[in-house]
GROMACS .gro file of C-alpha atoms in nm:
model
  192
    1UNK     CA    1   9.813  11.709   8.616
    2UNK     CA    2  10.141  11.556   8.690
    3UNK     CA    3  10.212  11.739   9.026
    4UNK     CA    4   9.823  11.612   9.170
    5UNK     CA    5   9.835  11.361   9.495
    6UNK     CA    6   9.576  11.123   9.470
    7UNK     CA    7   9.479  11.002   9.794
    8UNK     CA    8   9.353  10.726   9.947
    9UNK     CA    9   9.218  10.670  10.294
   10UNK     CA   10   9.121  10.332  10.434
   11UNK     CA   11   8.977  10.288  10.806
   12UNK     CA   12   9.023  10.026  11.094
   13UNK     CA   13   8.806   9.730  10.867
   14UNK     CA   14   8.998   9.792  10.581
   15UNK     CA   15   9.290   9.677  10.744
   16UNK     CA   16   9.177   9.396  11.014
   17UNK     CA   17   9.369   9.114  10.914
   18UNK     CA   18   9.598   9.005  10.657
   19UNK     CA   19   9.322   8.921  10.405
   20UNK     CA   20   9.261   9.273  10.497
   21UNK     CA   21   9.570   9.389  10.384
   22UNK     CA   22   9.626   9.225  10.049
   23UNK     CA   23   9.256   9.359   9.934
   24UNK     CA   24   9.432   9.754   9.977
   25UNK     CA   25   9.785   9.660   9.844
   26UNK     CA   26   9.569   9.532   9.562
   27UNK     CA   27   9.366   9.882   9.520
   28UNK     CA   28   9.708  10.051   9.562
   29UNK     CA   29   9.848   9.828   9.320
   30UNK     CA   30   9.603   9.895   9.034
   31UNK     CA   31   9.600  10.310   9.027
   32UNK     CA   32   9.873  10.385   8.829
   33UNK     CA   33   9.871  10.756   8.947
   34UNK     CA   34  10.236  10.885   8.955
   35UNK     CA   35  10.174  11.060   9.281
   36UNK     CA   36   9.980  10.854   9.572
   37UNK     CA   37   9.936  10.909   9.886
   38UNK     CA   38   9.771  10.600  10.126
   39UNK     CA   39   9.624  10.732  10.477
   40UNK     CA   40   9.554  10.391  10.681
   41UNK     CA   41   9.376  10.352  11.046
   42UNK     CA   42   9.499  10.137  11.308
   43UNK     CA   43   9.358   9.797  11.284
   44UNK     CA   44   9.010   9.754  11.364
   45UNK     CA   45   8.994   9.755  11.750
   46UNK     CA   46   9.347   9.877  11.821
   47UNK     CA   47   9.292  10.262  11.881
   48UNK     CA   48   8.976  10.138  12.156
   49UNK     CA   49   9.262   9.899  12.330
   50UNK     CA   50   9.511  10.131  12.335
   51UNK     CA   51   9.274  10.377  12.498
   52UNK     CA   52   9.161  10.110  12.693
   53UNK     CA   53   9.545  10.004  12.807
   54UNK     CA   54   9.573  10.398  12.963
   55UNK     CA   55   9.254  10.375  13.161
   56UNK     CA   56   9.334  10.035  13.301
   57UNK     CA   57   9.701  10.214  13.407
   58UNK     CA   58   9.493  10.466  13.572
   59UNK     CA   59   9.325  10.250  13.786
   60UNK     CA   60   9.663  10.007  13.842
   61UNK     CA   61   9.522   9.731  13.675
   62UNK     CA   62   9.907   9.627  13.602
   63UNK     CA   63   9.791   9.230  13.451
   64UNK     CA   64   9.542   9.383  13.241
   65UNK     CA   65   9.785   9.635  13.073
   66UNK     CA   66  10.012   9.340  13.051
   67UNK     CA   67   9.764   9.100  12.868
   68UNK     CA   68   9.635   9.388  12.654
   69UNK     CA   69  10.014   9.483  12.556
   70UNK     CA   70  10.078   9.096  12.468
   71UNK     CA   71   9.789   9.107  12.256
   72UNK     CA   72   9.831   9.385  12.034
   73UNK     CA   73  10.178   9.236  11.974
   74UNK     CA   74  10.104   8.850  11.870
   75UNK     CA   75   9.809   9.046  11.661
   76UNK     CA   76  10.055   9.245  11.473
   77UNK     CA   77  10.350   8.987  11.501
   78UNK     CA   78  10.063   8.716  11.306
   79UNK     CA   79   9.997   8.981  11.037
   80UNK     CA   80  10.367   9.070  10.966
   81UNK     CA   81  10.444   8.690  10.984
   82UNK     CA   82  10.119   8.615  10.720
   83UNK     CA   83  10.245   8.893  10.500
   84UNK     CA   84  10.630   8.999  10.547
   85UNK     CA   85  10.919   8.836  10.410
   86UNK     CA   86  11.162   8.712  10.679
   87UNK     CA   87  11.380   9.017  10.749
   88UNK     CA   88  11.155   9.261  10.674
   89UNK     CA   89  10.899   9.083  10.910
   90UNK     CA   90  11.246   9.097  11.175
   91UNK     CA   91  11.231   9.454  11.136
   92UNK     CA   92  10.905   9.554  11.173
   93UNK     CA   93  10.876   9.337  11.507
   94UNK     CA   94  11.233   9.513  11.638
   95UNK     CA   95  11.020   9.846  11.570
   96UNK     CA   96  10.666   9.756  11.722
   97UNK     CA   97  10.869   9.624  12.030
   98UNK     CA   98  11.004   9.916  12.118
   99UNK     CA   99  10.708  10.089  12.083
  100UNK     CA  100  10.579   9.858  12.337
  101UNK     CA  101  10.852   9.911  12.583
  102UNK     CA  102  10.808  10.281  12.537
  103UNK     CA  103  10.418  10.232  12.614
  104UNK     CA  104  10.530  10.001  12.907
  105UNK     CA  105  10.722  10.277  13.041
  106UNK     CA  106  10.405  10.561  12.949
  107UNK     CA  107  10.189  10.335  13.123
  108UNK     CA  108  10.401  10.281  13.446
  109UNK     CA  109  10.397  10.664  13.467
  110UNK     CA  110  10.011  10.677  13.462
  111UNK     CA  111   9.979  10.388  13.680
  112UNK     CA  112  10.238  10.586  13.980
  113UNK     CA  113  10.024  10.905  13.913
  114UNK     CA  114   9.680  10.747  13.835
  115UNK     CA  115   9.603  10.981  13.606
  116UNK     CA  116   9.644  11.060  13.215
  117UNK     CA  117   9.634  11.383  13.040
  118UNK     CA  118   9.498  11.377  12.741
  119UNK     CA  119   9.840  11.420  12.525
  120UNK     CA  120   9.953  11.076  12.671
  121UNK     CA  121   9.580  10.972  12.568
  122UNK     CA  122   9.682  11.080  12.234
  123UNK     CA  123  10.055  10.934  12.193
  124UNK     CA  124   9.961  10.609  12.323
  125UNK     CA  125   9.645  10.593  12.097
  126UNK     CA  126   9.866  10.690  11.784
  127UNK     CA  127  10.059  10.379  11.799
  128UNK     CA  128   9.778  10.196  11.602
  129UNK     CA  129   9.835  10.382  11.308
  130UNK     CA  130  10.183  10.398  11.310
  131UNK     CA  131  10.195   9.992  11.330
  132UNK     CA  132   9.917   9.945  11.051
  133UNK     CA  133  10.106  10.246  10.832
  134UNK     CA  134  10.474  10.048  10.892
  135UNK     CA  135  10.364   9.713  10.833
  136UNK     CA  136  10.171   9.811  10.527
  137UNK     CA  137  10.453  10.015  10.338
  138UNK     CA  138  10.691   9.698  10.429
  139UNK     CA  139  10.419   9.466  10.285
  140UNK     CA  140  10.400   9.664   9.984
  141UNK     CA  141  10.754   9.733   9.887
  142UNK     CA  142  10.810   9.378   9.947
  143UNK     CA  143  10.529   9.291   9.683
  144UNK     CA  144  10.752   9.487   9.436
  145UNK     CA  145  10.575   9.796   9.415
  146UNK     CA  146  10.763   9.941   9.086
  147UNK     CA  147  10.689  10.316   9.164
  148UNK     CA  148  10.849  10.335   9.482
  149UNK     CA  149  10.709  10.259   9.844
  150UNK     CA  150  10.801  10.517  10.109
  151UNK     CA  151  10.652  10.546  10.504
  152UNK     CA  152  10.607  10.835  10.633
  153UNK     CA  153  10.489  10.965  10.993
  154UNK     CA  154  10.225  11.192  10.998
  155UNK     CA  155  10.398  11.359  11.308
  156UNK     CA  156  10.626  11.510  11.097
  157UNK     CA  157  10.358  11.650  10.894
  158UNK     CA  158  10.050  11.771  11.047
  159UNK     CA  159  10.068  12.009  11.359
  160UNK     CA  160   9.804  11.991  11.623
  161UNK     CA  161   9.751  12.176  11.900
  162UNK     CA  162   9.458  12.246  12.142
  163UNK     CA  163   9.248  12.510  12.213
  164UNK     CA  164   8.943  12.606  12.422
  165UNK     CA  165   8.718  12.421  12.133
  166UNK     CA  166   8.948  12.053  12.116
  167UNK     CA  167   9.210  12.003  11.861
  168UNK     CA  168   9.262  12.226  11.539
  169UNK     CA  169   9.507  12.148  11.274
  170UNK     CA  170   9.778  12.423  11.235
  171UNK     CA  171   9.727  12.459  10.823
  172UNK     CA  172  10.013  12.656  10.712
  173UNK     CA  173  10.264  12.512  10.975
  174UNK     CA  174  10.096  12.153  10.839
  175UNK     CA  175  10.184  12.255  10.503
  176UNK     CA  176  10.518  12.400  10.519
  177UNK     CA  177  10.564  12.058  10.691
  178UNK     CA  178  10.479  11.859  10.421
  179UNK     CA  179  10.626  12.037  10.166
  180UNK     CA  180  10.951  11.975  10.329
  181UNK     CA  181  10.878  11.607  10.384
  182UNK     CA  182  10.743  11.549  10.028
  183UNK     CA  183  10.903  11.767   9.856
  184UNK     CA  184  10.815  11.935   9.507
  185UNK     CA  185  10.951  11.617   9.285
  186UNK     CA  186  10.786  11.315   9.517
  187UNK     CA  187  10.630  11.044   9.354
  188UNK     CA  188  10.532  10.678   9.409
  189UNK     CA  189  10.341  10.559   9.684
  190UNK     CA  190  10.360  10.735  10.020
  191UNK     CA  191  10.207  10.518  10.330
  192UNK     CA  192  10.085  10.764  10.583
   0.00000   0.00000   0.00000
């Protein structure tokens, strides 16, 4: 079937460290399917400090949020500087940094109100995957991925919303979603 995604989903271990990294852009790298699509995790231990970051806001810790924001960025900065060519490594630190300012900013909020609802819970936890899902589409296009290395942010694709029972996904929404952000013709490799 021409038209089939094949998919591939790695978690938080899969994608610790740099070593980390190469080991899925080799997986990737060796399925030859016209269509993929690669779901990655934040890097092991990011989602728990980012949740971590919004409870120490909460209770004001202000140097702890600092030190935990400085780490998750020389983390990611080592990664993209182990595996990223020079401008594309530029480029992905431009990005995570202002997703750390706007964090910053999230987190000053909480702190003022000492309190977090659980969709600022949510955004701020999100930001692991969107680093690990950036850096590894850059990482892979610059490896010279033939088919065709696109990023793409799962915000734009699946809907969410809560109800009396936690979070359901919105299926036809989520697929009229993706069909627009795919679209019928897509192929090579899709980072999500």
């Amino acid at each position: 079937m021409a038209d089939r995604w094949w998919v591939h989903k790695f978690g938080g271990s899969s994608v610790a460290d740099a070593a980390c990294f190469r080991r899925v852009a080799a997986i990737i790298e060796a399925d030859q399917h016209p269509r993929l699509a690669v779901v990655l995790s934040a890097c092991r231990g990011v989602t728990d400090a980012l949740i971590g970051l919004v409870a120490a806001a909460e209770r004001r810790e202000a140097a702890a949020c600092k030190d935990a924001l400085e780490g998750l960025r020389a983390r990611h900065a080592a990664i993209a500087g182990e595996l990223l060519p020079a401008a594309a490594r530029d480029g992905y630190l431009e990005q995570l940094d202002a997703d750390l300012a706007d964090i910053q900013g999230i987190l000053h909020t909480v702190s003022l109100l000492r309190s977090a609802g659980q969709s600022v819970h949510d955004l701020v936890a999100g930001h692991g995957e969107i680093w690990s899902t950036r850096l590894f589409a850059a990482f892979l296009a610059a490896r010279g991925q033939a088919r065709g290395v696109r990023w793409v942010d799962a915000r734009e694709v699946v809907t969410v919303e809560w109800g009396p029972l936690g979070p359901a996904v919105q299926w036809e929404r989520s697929r009229e979603n993706a069909a627009r952000v795919f679209g019928p013709d897509a192929t090579g490799v899709h980072v999500v």
